[in-house]
PDB file of C-alpha atoms and ligand atoms in Angstrom:
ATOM      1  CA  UNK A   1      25.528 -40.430  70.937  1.00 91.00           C
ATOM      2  CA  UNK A   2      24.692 -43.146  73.165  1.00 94.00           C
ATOM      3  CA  UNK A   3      26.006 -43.175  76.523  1.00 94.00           C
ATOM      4  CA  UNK A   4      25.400 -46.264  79.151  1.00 94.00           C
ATOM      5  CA  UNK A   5      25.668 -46.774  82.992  1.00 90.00           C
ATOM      6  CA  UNK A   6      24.169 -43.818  84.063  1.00 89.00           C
ATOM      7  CA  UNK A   7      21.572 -45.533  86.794  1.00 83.00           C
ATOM      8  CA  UNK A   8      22.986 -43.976  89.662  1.00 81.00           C
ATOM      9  CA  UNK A   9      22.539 -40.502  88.646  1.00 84.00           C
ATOM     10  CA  UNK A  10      18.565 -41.143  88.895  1.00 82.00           C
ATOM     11  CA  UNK A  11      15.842 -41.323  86.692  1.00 86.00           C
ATOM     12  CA  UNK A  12      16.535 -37.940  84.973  1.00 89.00           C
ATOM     13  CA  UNK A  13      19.885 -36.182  84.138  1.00 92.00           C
ATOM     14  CA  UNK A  14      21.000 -32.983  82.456  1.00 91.00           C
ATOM     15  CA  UNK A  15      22.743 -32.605  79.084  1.00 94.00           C
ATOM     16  CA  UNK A  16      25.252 -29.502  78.118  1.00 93.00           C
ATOM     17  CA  UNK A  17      26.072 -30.375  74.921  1.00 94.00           C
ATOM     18  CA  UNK A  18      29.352 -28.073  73.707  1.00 93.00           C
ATOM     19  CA  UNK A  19      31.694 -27.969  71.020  1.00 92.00           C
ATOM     20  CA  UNK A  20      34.870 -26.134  69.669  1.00 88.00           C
ATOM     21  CA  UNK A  21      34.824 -24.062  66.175  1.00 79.00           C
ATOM     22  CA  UNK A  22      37.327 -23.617  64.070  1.00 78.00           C
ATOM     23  CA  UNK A  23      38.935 -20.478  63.890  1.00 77.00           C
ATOM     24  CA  UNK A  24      41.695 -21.355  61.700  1.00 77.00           C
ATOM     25  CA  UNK A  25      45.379 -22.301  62.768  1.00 79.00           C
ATOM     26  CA  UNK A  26      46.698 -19.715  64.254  1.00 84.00           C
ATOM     27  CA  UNK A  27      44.276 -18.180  65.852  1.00 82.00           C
ATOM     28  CA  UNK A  28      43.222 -20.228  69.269  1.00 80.00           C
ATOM     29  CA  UNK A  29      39.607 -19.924  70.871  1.00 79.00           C
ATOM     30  CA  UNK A  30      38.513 -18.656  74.144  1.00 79.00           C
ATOM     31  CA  UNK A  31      36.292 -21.064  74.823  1.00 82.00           C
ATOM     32  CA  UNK A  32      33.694 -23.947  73.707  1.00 86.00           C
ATOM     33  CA  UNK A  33      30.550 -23.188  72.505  1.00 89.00           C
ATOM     34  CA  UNK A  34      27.341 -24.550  74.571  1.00 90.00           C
ATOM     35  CA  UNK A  35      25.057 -26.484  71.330  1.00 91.00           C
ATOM     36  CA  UNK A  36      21.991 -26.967  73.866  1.00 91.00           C
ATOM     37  CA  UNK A  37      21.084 -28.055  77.189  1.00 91.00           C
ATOM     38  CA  UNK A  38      18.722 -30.539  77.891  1.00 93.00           C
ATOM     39  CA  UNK A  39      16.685 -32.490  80.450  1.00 93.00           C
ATOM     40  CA  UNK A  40      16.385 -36.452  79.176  1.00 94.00           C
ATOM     41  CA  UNK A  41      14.590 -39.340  81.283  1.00 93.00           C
ATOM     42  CA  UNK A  42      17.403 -41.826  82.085  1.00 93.00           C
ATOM     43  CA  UNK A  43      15.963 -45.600  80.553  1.00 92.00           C
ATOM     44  CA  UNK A  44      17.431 -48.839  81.238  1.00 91.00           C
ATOM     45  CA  UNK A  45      20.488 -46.515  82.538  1.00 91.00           C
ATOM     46  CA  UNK A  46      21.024 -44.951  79.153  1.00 95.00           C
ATOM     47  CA  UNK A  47      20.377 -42.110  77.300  1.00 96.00           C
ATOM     48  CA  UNK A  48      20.840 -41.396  73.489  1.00 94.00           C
ATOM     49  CA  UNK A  49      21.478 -37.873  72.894  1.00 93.00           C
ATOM     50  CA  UNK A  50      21.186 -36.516  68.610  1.00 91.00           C
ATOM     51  CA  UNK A  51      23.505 -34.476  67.375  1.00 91.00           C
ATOM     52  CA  UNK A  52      23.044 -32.916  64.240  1.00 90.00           C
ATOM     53  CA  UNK A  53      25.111 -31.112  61.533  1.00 89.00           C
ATOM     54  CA  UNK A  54      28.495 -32.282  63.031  1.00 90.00           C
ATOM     55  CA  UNK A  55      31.468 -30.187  62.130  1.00 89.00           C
ATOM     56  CA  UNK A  56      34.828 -33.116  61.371  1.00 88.00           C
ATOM     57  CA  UNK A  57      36.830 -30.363  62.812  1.00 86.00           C
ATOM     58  CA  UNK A  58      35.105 -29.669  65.632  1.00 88.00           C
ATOM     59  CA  UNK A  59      35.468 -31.512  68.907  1.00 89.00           C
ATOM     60  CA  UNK A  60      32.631 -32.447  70.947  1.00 92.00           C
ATOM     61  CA  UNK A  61      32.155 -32.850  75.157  1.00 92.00           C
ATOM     62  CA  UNK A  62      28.357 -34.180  76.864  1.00 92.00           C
ATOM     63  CA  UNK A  63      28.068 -32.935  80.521  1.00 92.00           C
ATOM     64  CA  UNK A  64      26.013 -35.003  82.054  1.00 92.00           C
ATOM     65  CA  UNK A  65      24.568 -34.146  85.399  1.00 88.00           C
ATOM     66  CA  UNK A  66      21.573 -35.500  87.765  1.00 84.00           C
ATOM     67  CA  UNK A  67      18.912 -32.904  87.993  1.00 84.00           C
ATOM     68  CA  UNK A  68      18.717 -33.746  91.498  1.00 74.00           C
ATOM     69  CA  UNK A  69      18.847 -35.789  94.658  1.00 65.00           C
ATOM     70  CA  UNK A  70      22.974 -35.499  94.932  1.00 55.00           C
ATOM     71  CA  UNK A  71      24.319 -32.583  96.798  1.00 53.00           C
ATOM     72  CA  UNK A  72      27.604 -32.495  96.260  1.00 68.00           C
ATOM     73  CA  UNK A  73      29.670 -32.346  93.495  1.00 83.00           C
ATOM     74  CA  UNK A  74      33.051 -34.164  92.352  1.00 89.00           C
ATOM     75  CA  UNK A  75      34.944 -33.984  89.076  1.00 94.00           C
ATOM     76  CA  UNK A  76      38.697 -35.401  88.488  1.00 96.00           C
ATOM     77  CA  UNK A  77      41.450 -34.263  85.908  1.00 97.00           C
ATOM     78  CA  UNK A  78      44.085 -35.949  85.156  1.00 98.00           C
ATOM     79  CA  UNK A  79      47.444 -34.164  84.390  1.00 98.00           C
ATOM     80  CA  UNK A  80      48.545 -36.245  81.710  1.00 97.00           C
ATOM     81  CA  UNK A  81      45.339 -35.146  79.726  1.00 97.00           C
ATOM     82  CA  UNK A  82      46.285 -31.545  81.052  1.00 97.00           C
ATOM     83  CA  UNK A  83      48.300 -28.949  78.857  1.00 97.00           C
ATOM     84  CA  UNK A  84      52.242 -29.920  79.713  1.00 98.00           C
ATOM     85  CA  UNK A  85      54.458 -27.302  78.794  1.00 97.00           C
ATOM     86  CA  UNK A  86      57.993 -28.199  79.456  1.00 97.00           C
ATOM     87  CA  UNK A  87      57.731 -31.271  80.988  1.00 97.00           C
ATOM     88  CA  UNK A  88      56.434 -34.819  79.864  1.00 98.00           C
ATOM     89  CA  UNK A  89      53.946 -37.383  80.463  1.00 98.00           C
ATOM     90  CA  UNK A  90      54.666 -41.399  81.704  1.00 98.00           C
ATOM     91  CA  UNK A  91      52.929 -44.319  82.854  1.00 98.00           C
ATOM     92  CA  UNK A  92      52.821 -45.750  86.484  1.00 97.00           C
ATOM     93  CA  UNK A  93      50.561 -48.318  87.061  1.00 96.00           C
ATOM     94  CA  UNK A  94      50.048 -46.753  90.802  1.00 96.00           C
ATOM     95  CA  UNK A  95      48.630 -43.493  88.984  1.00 97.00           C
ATOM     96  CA  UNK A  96      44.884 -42.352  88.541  1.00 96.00           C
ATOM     97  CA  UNK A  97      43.863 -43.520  84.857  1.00 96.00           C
ATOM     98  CA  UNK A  98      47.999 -44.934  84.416  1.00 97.00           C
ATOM     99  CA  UNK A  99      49.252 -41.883  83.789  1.00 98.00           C
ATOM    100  CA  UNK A 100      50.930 -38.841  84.993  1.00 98.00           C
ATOM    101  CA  UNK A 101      53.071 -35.769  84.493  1.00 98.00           C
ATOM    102  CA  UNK A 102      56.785 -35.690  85.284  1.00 98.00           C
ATOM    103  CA  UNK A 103      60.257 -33.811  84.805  1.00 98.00           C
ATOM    104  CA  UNK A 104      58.486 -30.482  86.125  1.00 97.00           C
ATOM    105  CA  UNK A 105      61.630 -28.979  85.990  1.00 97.00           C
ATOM    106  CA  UNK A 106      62.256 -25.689  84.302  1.00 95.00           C
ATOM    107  CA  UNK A 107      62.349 -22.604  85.502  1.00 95.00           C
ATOM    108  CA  UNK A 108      63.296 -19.021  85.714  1.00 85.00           C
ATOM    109  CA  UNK A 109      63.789 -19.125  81.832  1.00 87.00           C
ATOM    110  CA  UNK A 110      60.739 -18.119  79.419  1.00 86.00           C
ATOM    111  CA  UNK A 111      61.769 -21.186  77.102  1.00 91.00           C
ATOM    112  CA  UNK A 112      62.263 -23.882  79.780  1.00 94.00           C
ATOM    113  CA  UNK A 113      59.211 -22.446  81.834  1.00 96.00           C
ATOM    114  CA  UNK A 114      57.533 -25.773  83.388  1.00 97.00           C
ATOM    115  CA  UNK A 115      54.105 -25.921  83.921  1.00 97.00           C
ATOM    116  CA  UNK A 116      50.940 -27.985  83.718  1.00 98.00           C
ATOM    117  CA  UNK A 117      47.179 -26.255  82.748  1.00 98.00           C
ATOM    118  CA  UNK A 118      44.193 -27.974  83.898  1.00 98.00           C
ATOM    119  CA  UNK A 119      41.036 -26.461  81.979  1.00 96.00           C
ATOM    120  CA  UNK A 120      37.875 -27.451  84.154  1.00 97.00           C
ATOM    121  CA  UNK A 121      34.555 -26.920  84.177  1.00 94.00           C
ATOM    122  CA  UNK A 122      32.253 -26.449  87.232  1.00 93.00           C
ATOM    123  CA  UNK A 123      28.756 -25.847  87.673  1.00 89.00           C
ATOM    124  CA  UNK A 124      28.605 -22.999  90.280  1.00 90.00           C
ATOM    125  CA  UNK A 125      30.644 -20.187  91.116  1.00 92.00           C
ATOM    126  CA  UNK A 126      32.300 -20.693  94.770  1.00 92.00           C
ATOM    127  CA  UNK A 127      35.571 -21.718  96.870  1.00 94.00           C
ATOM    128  CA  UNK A 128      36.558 -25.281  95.534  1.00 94.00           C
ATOM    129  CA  UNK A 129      38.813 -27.799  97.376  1.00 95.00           C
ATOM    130  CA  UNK A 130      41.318 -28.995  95.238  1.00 97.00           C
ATOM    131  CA  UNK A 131      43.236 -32.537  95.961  1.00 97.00           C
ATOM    132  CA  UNK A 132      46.211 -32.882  94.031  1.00 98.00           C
ATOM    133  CA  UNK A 133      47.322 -35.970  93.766  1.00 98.00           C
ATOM    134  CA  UNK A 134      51.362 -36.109  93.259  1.00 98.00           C
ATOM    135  CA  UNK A 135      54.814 -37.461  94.553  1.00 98.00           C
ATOM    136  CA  UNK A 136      57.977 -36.303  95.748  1.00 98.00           C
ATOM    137  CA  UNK A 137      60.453 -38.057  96.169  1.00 97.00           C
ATOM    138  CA  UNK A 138      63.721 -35.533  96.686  1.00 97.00           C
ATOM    139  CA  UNK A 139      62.861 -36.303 100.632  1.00 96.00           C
ATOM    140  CA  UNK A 140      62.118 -32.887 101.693  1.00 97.00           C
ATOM    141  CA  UNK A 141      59.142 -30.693 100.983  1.00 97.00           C
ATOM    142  CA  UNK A 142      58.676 -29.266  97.357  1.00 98.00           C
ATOM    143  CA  UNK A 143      56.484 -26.072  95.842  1.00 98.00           C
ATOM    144  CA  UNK A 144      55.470 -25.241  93.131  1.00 98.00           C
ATOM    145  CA  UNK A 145      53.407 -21.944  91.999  1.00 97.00           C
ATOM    146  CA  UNK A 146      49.468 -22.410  91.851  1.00 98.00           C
ATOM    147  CA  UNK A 147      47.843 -19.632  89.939  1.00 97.00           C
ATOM    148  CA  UNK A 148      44.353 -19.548  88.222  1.00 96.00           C
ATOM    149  CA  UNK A 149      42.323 -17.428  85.565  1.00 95.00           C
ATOM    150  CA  UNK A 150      44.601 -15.135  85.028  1.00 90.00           C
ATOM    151  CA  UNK A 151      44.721 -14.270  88.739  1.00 94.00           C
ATOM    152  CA  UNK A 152      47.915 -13.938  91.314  1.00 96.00           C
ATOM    153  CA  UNK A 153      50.371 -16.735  92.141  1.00 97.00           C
ATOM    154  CA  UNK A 154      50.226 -18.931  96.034  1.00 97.00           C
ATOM    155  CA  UNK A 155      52.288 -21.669  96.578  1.00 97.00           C
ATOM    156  CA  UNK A 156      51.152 -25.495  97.037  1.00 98.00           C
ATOM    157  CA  UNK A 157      53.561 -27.440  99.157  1.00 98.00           C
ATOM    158  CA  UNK A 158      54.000 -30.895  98.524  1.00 98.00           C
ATOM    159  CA  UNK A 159      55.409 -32.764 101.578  1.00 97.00           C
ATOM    160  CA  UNK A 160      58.249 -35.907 100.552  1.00 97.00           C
ATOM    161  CA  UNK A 161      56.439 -39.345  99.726  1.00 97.00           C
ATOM    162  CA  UNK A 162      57.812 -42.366  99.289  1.00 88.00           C
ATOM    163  CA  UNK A 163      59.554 -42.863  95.553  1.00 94.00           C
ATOM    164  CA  UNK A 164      59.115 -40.633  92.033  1.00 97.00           C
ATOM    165  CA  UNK A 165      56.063 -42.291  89.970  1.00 96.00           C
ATOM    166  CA  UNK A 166      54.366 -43.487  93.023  1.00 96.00           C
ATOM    167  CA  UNK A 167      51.174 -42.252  93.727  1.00 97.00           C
ATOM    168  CA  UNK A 168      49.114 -42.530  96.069  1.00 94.00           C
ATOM    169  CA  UNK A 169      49.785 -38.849  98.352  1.00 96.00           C
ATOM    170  CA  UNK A 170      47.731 -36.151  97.879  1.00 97.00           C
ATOM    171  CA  UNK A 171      47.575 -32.370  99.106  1.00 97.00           C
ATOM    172  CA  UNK A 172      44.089 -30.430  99.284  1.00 97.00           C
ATOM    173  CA  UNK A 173      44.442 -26.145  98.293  1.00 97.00           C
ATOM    174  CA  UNK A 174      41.290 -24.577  97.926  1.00 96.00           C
ATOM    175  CA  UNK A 175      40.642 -22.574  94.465  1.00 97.00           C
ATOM    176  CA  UNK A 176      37.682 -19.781  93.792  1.00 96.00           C
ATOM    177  CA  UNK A 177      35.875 -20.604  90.503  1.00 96.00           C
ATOM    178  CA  UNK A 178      33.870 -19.175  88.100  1.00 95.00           C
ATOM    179  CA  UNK A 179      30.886 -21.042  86.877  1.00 93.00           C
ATOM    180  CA  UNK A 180      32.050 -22.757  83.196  1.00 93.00           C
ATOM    181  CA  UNK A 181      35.358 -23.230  82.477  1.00 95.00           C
ATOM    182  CA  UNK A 182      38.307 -22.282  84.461  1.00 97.00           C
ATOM    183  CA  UNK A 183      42.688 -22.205  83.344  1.00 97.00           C
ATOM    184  CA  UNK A 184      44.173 -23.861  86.660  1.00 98.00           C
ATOM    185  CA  UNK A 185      48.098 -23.922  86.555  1.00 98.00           C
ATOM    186  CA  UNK A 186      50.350 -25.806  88.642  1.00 98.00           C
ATOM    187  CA  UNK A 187      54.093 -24.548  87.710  1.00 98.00           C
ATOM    188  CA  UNK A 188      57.451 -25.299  88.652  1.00 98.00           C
ATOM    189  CA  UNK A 189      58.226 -22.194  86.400  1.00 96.00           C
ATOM    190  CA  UNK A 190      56.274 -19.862  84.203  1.00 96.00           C
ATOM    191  CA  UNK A 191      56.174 -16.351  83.248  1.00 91.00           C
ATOM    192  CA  UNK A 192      55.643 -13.596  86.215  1.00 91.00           C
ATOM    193  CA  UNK A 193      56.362 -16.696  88.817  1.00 93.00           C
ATOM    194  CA  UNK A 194      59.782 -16.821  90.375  1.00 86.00           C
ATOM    195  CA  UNK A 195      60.083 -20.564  90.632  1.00 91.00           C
ATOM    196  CA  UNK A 196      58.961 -23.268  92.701  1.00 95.00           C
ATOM    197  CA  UNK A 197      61.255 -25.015  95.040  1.00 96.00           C
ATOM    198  CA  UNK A 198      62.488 -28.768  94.539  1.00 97.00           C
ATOM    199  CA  UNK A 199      60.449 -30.862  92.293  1.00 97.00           C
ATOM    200  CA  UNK A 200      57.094 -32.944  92.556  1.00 98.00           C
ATOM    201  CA  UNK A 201      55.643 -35.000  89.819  1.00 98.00           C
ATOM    202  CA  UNK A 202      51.477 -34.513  89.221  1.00 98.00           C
ATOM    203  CA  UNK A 203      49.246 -37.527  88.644  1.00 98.00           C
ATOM    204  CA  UNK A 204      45.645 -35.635  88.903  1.00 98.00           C
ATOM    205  CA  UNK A 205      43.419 -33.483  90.306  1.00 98.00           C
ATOM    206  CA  UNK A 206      40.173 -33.279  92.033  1.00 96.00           C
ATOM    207  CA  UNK A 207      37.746 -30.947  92.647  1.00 96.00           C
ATOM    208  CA  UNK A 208      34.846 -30.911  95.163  1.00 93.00           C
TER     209      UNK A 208
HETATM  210 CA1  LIG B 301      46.898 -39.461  86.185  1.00 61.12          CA
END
């Protein structure tokens, strides 16, 4: 794999190369596998990185990280590359990458359960701030049910904005990872979660 325009992470970066397996279709995986990690020198802003023995049904992600010289760190998510359960994806060409989640609606019902799973990954274990990028637009404040990991539910509240599938808003909540990947849900409804109040539409989120 050959990836391009990577001069302003320096003259070296780092390379997690993972993968899924195949476990058969019914039974779902944990988590992805880490193939290697490795240190390449960073030429003419490229780097070409070999993988070998490539499984078709596998899928493959490259991490790709200076080694140093930038302190902080900055990935974004977008919702309508998220896990939507109950609710559905559209375009707005004022969204982050076009796209975004809407119809977050159900609620207080195990079928119509609404709710959107971001799976991230993040290089160190410690508090995150996480911008959420949405809109409101029933004119009064909305909430829906933030819980993470497996762990207990809080509520983010999403103040009015101006008009559904405008974007442009954004709320900041601050989540504790684990190093690796991380199950972040933003819900409207879901199971053990009582229900969120009005309705906001997601677009992305960020975490620094
Ligand atoms: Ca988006």
């Amino acid at each position: 794999m050959r990836v391009t325009g990577l001069g302003a992470l320096g003259s070296q970066v780092r390379v997690t190369l993972s993968r899924t397996g195949t476990t058969g279709r019914t039974t779902n995986q944990s988590a992805p596998t880490t193939v290697s990690t490795t240190t390449y020198t960073v030429s003419g802003g490229s780097i070409s990185v070999p993988v070998t023995g490539m499984d078709a049904w596998a899928a493959y992600q490259l991490l790709i990280t200076p080694t140093s010289g930038i302190a902080t760190w900055q990935q974004r998510y977008e919702a309508e590359n998220a896990a939507v359960v109950n609710a559905n994806r559209f375009s707005s060409s004022s969204a982050s990458n076009g796209g975004y989640v809407g119809q977050i609606d159900g609620s207080a019902n195990s079928r119509n359960d609404a709710f959107v799973d971001f799976i991230v990954n993040v290089p160190q274990t410690r508090a995150y701030t996480m911008n959420i990028r949405y809109a409101n637009g029933t004119g009064a404040n909305s909430t829906q049910g933030l819980a993470y990991n497996g762990g207990s539910w809080s509520t983010v509240t999403y103040p009015p904005t101006g008009a559904w599938g405008s974007f442009g808003s954004s709320v900041n909540v601050t989540v504790n990872l684990n190093a690796g990947w991380n199950t972040i849900r933003l819900a409207k409804g879901a199971p053990s979660f009582a229900g969120g109040t009005g309705y906001a539409e997601l677009d992305a989120i960020t975490l620094s």
